[in-house]
Coordinates of C-alpha atoms and ligand atoms in Angstrom, one line a residue:
M113 CA 160.8 -43.4 170.2
E114 CA 158.8 -46.0 167.9
N115 CA 157.9 -45.5 164.4
S116 CA 159.6 -41.7 164.3
I117 CA 160.2 -40.0 161.9
L118 CA 164.1 -39.3 161.9
F119 CA 165.3 -36.6 160.0
Y120 CA 168.0 -34.3 159.8
E121 CA 170.8 -34.1 156.3
P122 CA 168.0 -32.4 153.8
E123 CA 168.4 -35.3 150.8
A124 CA 167.8 -37.6 152.6
P125 CA 163.7 -39.3 153.3
Y126 CA 161.9 -36.3 155.0
G127 CA 164.9 -34.1 154.0
F128 CA 161.6 -31.8 153.1
L129 CA 161.7 -31.6 157.2
S130 CA 165.6 -29.7 157.9
N131 CA 166.2 -26.1 158.0
F132 CA 168.9 -26.4 155.1
A133 CA 166.1 -28.4 152.9
P134 CA 166.4 -25.4 149.5
F135 CA 162.9 -24.0 150.9
P136 CA 162.6 -20.7 150.2
I137 CA 160.1 -17.7 152.6
N138 CA 159.5 -14.9 152.3
D139 CA 159.4 -12.1 156.5
G140 CA 156.9 -9.7 153.9
A141 CA 160.3 -7.9 152.7
V142 CA 162.4 -10.3 151.8
T143 CA 163.2 -13.3 150.3
W144 CA 165.7 -15.8 152.6
K145 CA 166.8 -19.2 150.8
T146 CA 166.1 -21.4 153.9
V147 CA 164.9 -20.8 157.3
E148 CA 168.5 -21.2 158.7
H149 CA 169.8 -17.9 156.2
F150 CA 166.4 -16.2 158.1
Y151 CA 166.8 -18.0 161.2
Q152 CA 170.8 -17.3 161.8
A153 CA 170.0 -13.4 160.4
Q154 CA 167.8 -13.2 163.5
K155 CA 170.4 -12.9 166.0
F156 CA 172.0 -10.1 165.1
N157 CA 170.9 -5.9 165.3
D158 CA 174.2 -5.4 163.0
Q159 CA 173.1 -5.1 159.9
N160 CA 176.1 -5.4 157.8
I161 CA 176.0 -9.3 159.6
V162 CA 172.3 -9.7 158.4
A163 CA 173.5 -8.2 154.8
Q164 CA 175.9 -11.2 155.1
I165 CA 173.7 -14.0 156.2
H166 CA 171.4 -13.0 153.6
H167 CA 173.5 -13.5 150.8
S168 CA 174.9 -16.3 152.2
R169 CA 175.6 -19.0 149.6
T170 CA 174.9 -22.3 151.6
P171 CA 172.3 -22.9 154.5
A172 CA 175.7 -24.4 156.1
D173 CA 177.4 -20.5 155.1
A174 CA 174.7 -18.9 157.4
Y175 CA 174.8 -21.1 159.5
A176 CA 179.1 -20.7 159.9
L177 CA 178.7 -16.7 160.3
G178 CA 175.5 -17.4 163.1
R179 CA 178.4 -18.6 165.3
E180 CA 181.8 -16.2 163.5
F181 CA 179.5 -14.1 165.7
N182 CA 178.5 -14.9 168.1
E183 CA 179.3 -12.4 170.6
Q184 CA 177.2 -10.1 169.1
V185 CA 174.4 -11.7 169.6
R186 CA 171.0 -9.4 170.8
V187 CA 170.8 -10.1 173.5
D188 CA 167.5 -10.8 174.1
W189 CA 168.2 -13.9 171.5
H190 CA 166.9 -16.6 174.1
Q191 CA 164.0 -14.9 174.1
R192 CA 162.3 -14.6 171.2
K193 CA 164.6 -17.5 169.3
E194 CA 161.1 -20.5 169.5
T195 CA 159.3 -17.4 168.2
V196 CA 161.7 -16.6 165.5
M197 CA 161.9 -20.5 164.6
R198 CA 158.2 -21.1 164.5
D199 CA 157.5 -18.4 161.9
A200 CA 159.7 -19.0 159.8
L201 CA 158.3 -23.0 159.6
Q202 CA 155.2 -21.7 159.3
M203 CA 156.3 -19.8 156.5
K204 CA 158.5 -22.2 154.8
F205 CA 155.3 -25.3 155.0
T206 CA 152.6 -22.2 153.4
Q207 CA 154.8 -20.6 151.5
N208 CA 155.8 -23.8 149.9
Q209 CA 153.0 -25.0 147.7
A210 CA 153.2 -28.9 148.7
L211 CA 155.5 -28.7 151.8
G212 CA 152.5 -27.9 154.5
H213 CA 150.3 -30.7 152.5
W214 CA 153.6 -32.9 153.3
L215 CA 153.8 -31.9 156.7
V216 CA 150.5 -33.5 157.6
A217 CA 151.0 -36.3 155.7
T218 CA 153.5 -37.1 158.3
R219 CA 150.9 -37.7 160.8
P220 CA 150.3 -40.3 163.1
H221 CA 154.2 -40.3 163.8
P222 CA 156.8 -38.1 166.2
L223 CA 159.1 -35.9 164.1
V224 CA 162.3 -35.7 165.6
E225 CA 165.6 -33.9 164.4
H226 CA 168.1 -36.7 164.6
A227 CA 171.5 -34.3 165.6
F228 CA 174.0 -35.5 166.9
K229 CA 175.4 -31.6 167.7
D230 CA 172.3 -29.9 168.5
D231 CA 170.4 -31.1 172.0
Y232 CA 167.9 -27.8 172.1
W233 CA 166.5 -28.1 168.6
G234 CA 167.8 -32.2 168.0
D235 CA 167.7 -35.3 169.7
G236 CA 171.4 -34.6 170.5
G237 CA 172.1 -38.3 168.4
D238 CA 170.6 -40.5 171.6
G239 CA 167.4 -39.0 172.3
H240 CA 168.2 -36.5 175.5
G241 CA 167.9 -33.7 173.7
K242 CA 165.0 -31.6 173.5
N243 CA 163.8 -32.3 170.0
R244 CA 162.2 -28.7 170.5
L245 CA 162.0 -28.2 166.9
G246 CA 160.7 -32.1 165.7
K247 CA 158.1 -30.1 168.6
L248 CA 157.8 -26.9 166.7
L249 CA 157.4 -29.0 163.4
M250 CA 153.9 -31.6 165.0
N251 CA 152.6 -28.1 166.6
L252 CA 152.4 -26.4 162.4
R253 CA 151.2 -30.1 161.6
Q254 CA 148.2 -29.6 164.2
E255 CA 147.1 -26.4 162.8
L256 CA 147.4 -26.5 159.1
S257 CA 146.0 -30.0 159.2
I258 CA 142.7 -28.7 160.1
T259 CA 143.2 -25.2 158.3
P260 CA 142.5 -24.7 155.3
P261 CA 143.1 -26.2 152.1
Y262 CA 145.4 -28.7 154.3
N263 CA 142.4 -30.1 156.2
L264 CA 140.1 -30.2 152.6
I265 CA 141.9 -32.9 152.0
H266 CA 145.1 -34.7 152.5
F267 CA 147.7 -35.6 150.6
I268 CA 148.9 -39.3 150.7
E269 CA 151.8 -40.7 148.4
S270 CA 152.6 -39.9 144.5
A271 CA 153.6 -42.5 141.8
N272 CA 154.5 -43.1 138.2
L273 CA 151.9 -44.1 136.1
P274 CA 152.7 -44.8 132.2
T275 CA 149.3 -44.4 129.5
D276 CA 149.0 -44.8 126.5
W277 CA 149.8 -41.0 126.6
G278 CA 152.5 -41.1 128.1
I279 CA 154.2 -41.2 132.2
F280 CA 151.1 -39.2 134.0
N281 CA 152.7 -38.8 137.7
M282 CA 149.7 -40.5 140.2
H283 CA 149.2 -38.4 143.4
G284 CA 146.0 -40.1 146.0
F285 CA 144.5 -38.2 148.4
E286 CA 141.9 -39.0 151.7
D287 CA 138.6 -36.4 152.2
P288 CA 138.6 -36.9 155.3
D289 CA 135.2 -36.4 156.0
T290 CA 134.5 -39.6 154.0
G291 CA 137.2 -41.7 154.0
I292 CA 136.9 -41.1 149.8
E293 CA 140.5 -41.8 148.5
H294 CA 140.3 -39.4 145.2
V295 CA 143.8 -39.0 142.4
A296 CA 145.0 -35.8 140.2
L297 CA 147.0 -37.4 137.1
T298 CA 149.7 -34.6 136.4
F299 CA 151.0 -34.3 132.8
G300 CA 154.1 -32.2 132.5
N301 CA 155.1 -29.4 134.9
W302 CA 154.1 -25.3 135.4
K303 CA 154.4 -22.1 137.2
K304 CA 152.0 -20.7 139.5
D305 CA 149.3 -18.1 138.3
E306 CA 150.2 -20.3 134.7
P307 CA 146.6 -21.3 133.2
V308 CA 146.4 -24.8 133.8
L309 CA 144.0 -27.0 131.2
I310 CA 142.2 -30.2 133.7
R311 CA 139.8 -32.0 133.8
L312 CA 137.6 -33.5 137.0
H313 CA 136.3 -35.7 136.0
S314 CA 133.6 -37.7 138.0
E315 CA 133.5 -41.7 138.5
C316 CA 132.1 -44.0 136.3
L317 CA 132.6 -47.4 136.8
T318 CA 130.5 -48.6 133.7
G319 CA 131.8 -45.9 131.1
D320 CA 135.9 -45.7 132.6
A321 CA 136.2 -49.5 132.6
L322 CA 133.6 -51.3 131.2
F323 CA 133.5 -50.0 128.0
S324 CA 129.7 -49.0 128.5
R325 CA 128.2 -46.6 125.3
R326 CA 125.1 -45.6 127.3
C327 CA 127.0 -42.6 128.2
D328 CA 129.8 -40.6 127.6
C329 CA 132.2 -40.9 130.1
G330 CA 134.9 -42.9 128.8
S331 CA 135.7 -40.9 125.7
Q332 CA 135.1 -38.1 127.7
L333 CA 138.5 -39.6 129.9
R334 CA 140.6 -40.4 127.3
R335 CA 140.0 -37.5 125.0
A336 CA 141.4 -34.9 128.2
F337 CA 144.2 -37.4 127.9
Q338 CA 145.1 -36.8 124.5
N339 CA 144.2 -33.0 124.9
I340 CA 146.8 -33.1 127.9
A341 CA 149.0 -35.7 125.8
Q342 CA 149.0 -33.1 122.6
V343 CA 149.5 -29.6 124.9
G344 CA 152.5 -31.4 126.5
T345 CA 151.3 -30.0 130.5
G346 CA 148.0 -30.8 132.4
A347 CA 146.2 -32.4 135.9
I348 CA 142.5 -35.1 135.4
L349 CA 141.2 -35.2 138.6
Y350 CA 139.8 -38.7 138.9
L351 CA 137.0 -37.9 141.8
R352 CA 135.6 -41.2 142.8
Q353 CA 131.2 -39.5 143.0
E354 CA 130.0 -42.3 141.6
G355 CA 126.9 -41.9 139.5
R356 CA 126.7 -38.1 140.4
G357 CA 127.4 -39.1 144.0
I358 CA 125.2 -41.3 144.0
G359 CA 127.4 -44.8 144.1
L360 CA 127.3 -48.0 142.1
L361 CA 124.8 -49.5 143.0
N362 CA 121.8 -46.5 143.6
K363 CA 123.4 -46.7 139.5
I364 CA 122.5 -49.7 138.4
R365 CA 119.6 -48.7 140.0
A366 CA 118.6 -45.3 137.9
Y367 CA 119.7 -47.7 134.8
H368 CA 117.2 -50.2 135.9
L369 CA 115.0 -47.6 135.9
Q370 CA 115.9 -46.5 132.9
D371 CA 115.1 -49.2 131.0
Q372 CA 111.6 -48.6 132.0
G373 CA 111.3 -45.1 130.4
A374 CA 113.0 -43.0 133.4
D375 CA 115.7 -40.0 131.9
T376 CA 118.6 -39.3 134.1
V377 CA 117.1 -36.9 136.5
E378 CA 113.8 -39.0 137.1
A379 CA 115.9 -41.9 138.4
N380 CA 117.8 -40.5 140.5
E381 CA 115.2 -39.0 142.3
A382 CA 112.5 -42.0 141.7
L383 CA 115.2 -43.3 144.0
G384 CA 115.0 -40.3 147.2
F385 CA 118.4 -38.9 145.2
A386 CA 119.2 -35.1 144.3
A387 CA 119.2 -35.4 140.6
D388 CA 123.4 -34.2 141.0
L389 CA 124.8 -35.1 144.6
R390 CA 128.5 -34.8 143.6
Q391 CA 130.0 -31.6 145.5
Y392 CA 133.7 -30.1 144.9
D393 CA 135.0 -28.2 147.5
F394 CA 137.5 -30.6 148.8
C395 CA 139.1 -30.3 144.8
R396 CA 140.2 -27.0 146.3
G397 CA 143.2 -28.9 147.8
I398 CA 143.7 -30.9 145.6
L399 CA 144.2 -28.0 142.9
H400 CA 146.2 -25.8 145.4
Y401 CA 148.3 -29.3 146.6
L402 CA 149.4 -29.2 142.7
N403 CA 150.0 -25.0 141.9
I404 CA 147.1 -24.5 140.6
S405 CA 145.2 -21.1 140.8
K406 CA 144.4 -20.4 137.1
V407 CA 142.8 -23.6 135.4
K408 CA 141.6 -24.2 131.8
L409 CA 139.1 -26.5 131.9
M410 CA 137.6 -29.6 129.9
T411 CA 134.0 -29.6 130.6
N412 CA 130.1 -29.3 129.2
N413 CA 129.0 -29.2 132.5
P414 CA 128.4 -25.2 134.6
K415 CA 128.3 -26.7 137.9
K416 CA 131.4 -27.5 137.5
V417 CA 133.0 -24.4 136.2
K418 CA 131.2 -22.7 138.9
A419 CA 131.8 -24.6 141.6
L420 CA 135.8 -24.0 140.8
R421 CA 134.5 -20.3 140.8
E422 CA 133.6 -21.3 144.3
A423 CA 136.3 -22.4 145.4
G424 CA 138.0 -19.7 144.1
I425 CA 139.7 -21.0 141.4
N426 CA 140.1 -19.0 138.6
V427 CA 138.5 -20.2 135.5
V428 CA 140.3 -18.5 132.4
E429 CA 138.8 -20.8 130.2
R430 CA 136.1 -23.1 129.6
V431 CA 137.4 -26.2 127.0
P432 CA 133.9 -27.7 125.4
I433 CA 134.6 -32.0 125.2
Q434 CA 131.8 -33.5 123.3
E435 CA 132.7 -37.2 123.1
G436 CA 131.3 -40.4 122.0
Q437 CA 127.6 -39.8 121.1
N438 CA 126.5 -43.0 120.3
I439 CA 122.5 -44.8 120.0
F440 CA 122.4 -45.4 122.9
N441 CA 123.5 -42.6 124.6
E442 CA 121.3 -39.9 122.7
R443 CA 118.7 -39.8 124.8
Y444 CA 121.3 -39.7 128.2
L445 CA 123.2 -36.6 126.5
S446 CA 119.5 -34.6 125.8
A447 CA 118.6 -35.2 129.4
K448 CA 122.1 -34.5 130.3
A449 CA 122.0 -30.9 128.1
T450 CA 117.9 -30.1 129.3
K451 CA 117.9 -30.7 132.3
L452 CA 121.6 -30.0 134.0
G453 CA 122.6 -27.4 131.9
H454 CA 125.3 -29.4 130.3
M455 CA 126.2 -27.3 126.8
L456 CA 126.2 -30.0 124.5
D457 CA 125.7 -28.4 121.5
V458 CA 125.3 -31.0 118.7
I459 CA 122.8 -33.1 120.4
A460 CA 119.3 -32.0 119.4
P461 CA 117.5 -31.7 122.7
I462 CA 114.2 -34.1 122.0
Ligands
LIG788 N1 123.3 -40.9 138.7 C1 123.4 -41.4 137.5 N2 122.9 -41.4 136.2 C2 122.8 -41.8 135.6 O1 122.1 -42.4 134.7 C3 123.9 -41.8 134.7 N3 125.0 -42.1 133.5 C4 125.0 -41.1 136.1 N4 126.4 -40.6 135.2 C5 128.0 -40.5 136.1 O2 127.4 -38.5 136.1 C6 129.2 -38.7 136.3 C7 129.6 -38.1 134.9 O3 128.6 -36.9 135.2 P1 129.0 -35.4 134.3 O4 129.8 -35.6 132.8 O5 130.8 -35.8 135.1 O6 128.4 -34.5 135.0 C8 130.0 -39.8 137.0 O7 130.1 -40.3 138.1 C9 128.8 -40.9 136.4 O8 129.7 -42.2 136.8 N5 124.8 -41.1 137.1
ZN789 ZN1 128.9 -42.2 132.8

């Protein structure tokens, strides 16, 4: 079929879809090395055979044992096997953090197990097979795509990003509700449940790219890169919420009002906006993708700490990030401290 994703070998492109791919699953009692191990073991009531399959080194070994003991397969296996496979896939794609996001990212392409030797789970090599594995994967993909955290953000692709502070990985995401594109930049590796140094950085074209001294954004962004490179691990979520969510052109309108005497909050309000329109719920999806559940958050903004805590992220520490103060942003930073609650202890309120 046109545009179909054909998969089979775990080392080939889209190999993560294969039951032989090295992603463990835990059924509540036991951890299995792969879906194949789990699936083959469920065929048998004999616990000796189950244990042999459990301990087999590779998925190919597990498969071979399933064939070797063919005569002893439980009588109800044909009624059970679809349910067993469905449950195994559910465990695989929800227990291995990024995998569920990768599966959702294969939409809208049909998934086909291109298997010459299998015309039940696969396509039989020439398309005559039932492709039941592909179909179960597509059902699961549909389910996940409407379930948190997979529906909060859609992962698109990753690539290297060499920077002045080292080679980061850049991960692209799309907010399914708004279509807004966000990126996460990661450096180094971490284990599940390890606290990770992160920054949620809201887009500021003027400060981040155009060297503006009206704000502290560019300096904070640079400091975040430096801190992460120094620690050796961390992530920057670069959120496309320009102008505290009012957009670039409205921010220019707000700057115009500030040139005439309004402060940053008054300017937003004069334009008919709340002081801060940003939402952070979707960050939970990005952090889930990145396998981050505990953070050391580089921010002065208490709203970001609160938003992450409400999203179920454990903020174990707030790391102050006070950078880039100058004569042009003195009034802005003061309004941030007095009106928006930013924790800027160096700035004396006017
Ligand atoms: N609406 C608006 N008015 C101003 O005067 C501003 N300087 C900005 N800047 C935006 O604020 C965000 C950064 O703020 P935090 O430090 O994260 O609280 C960023 O989106 C800037 O573009 N916006
Ligand atoms: Zn800025």
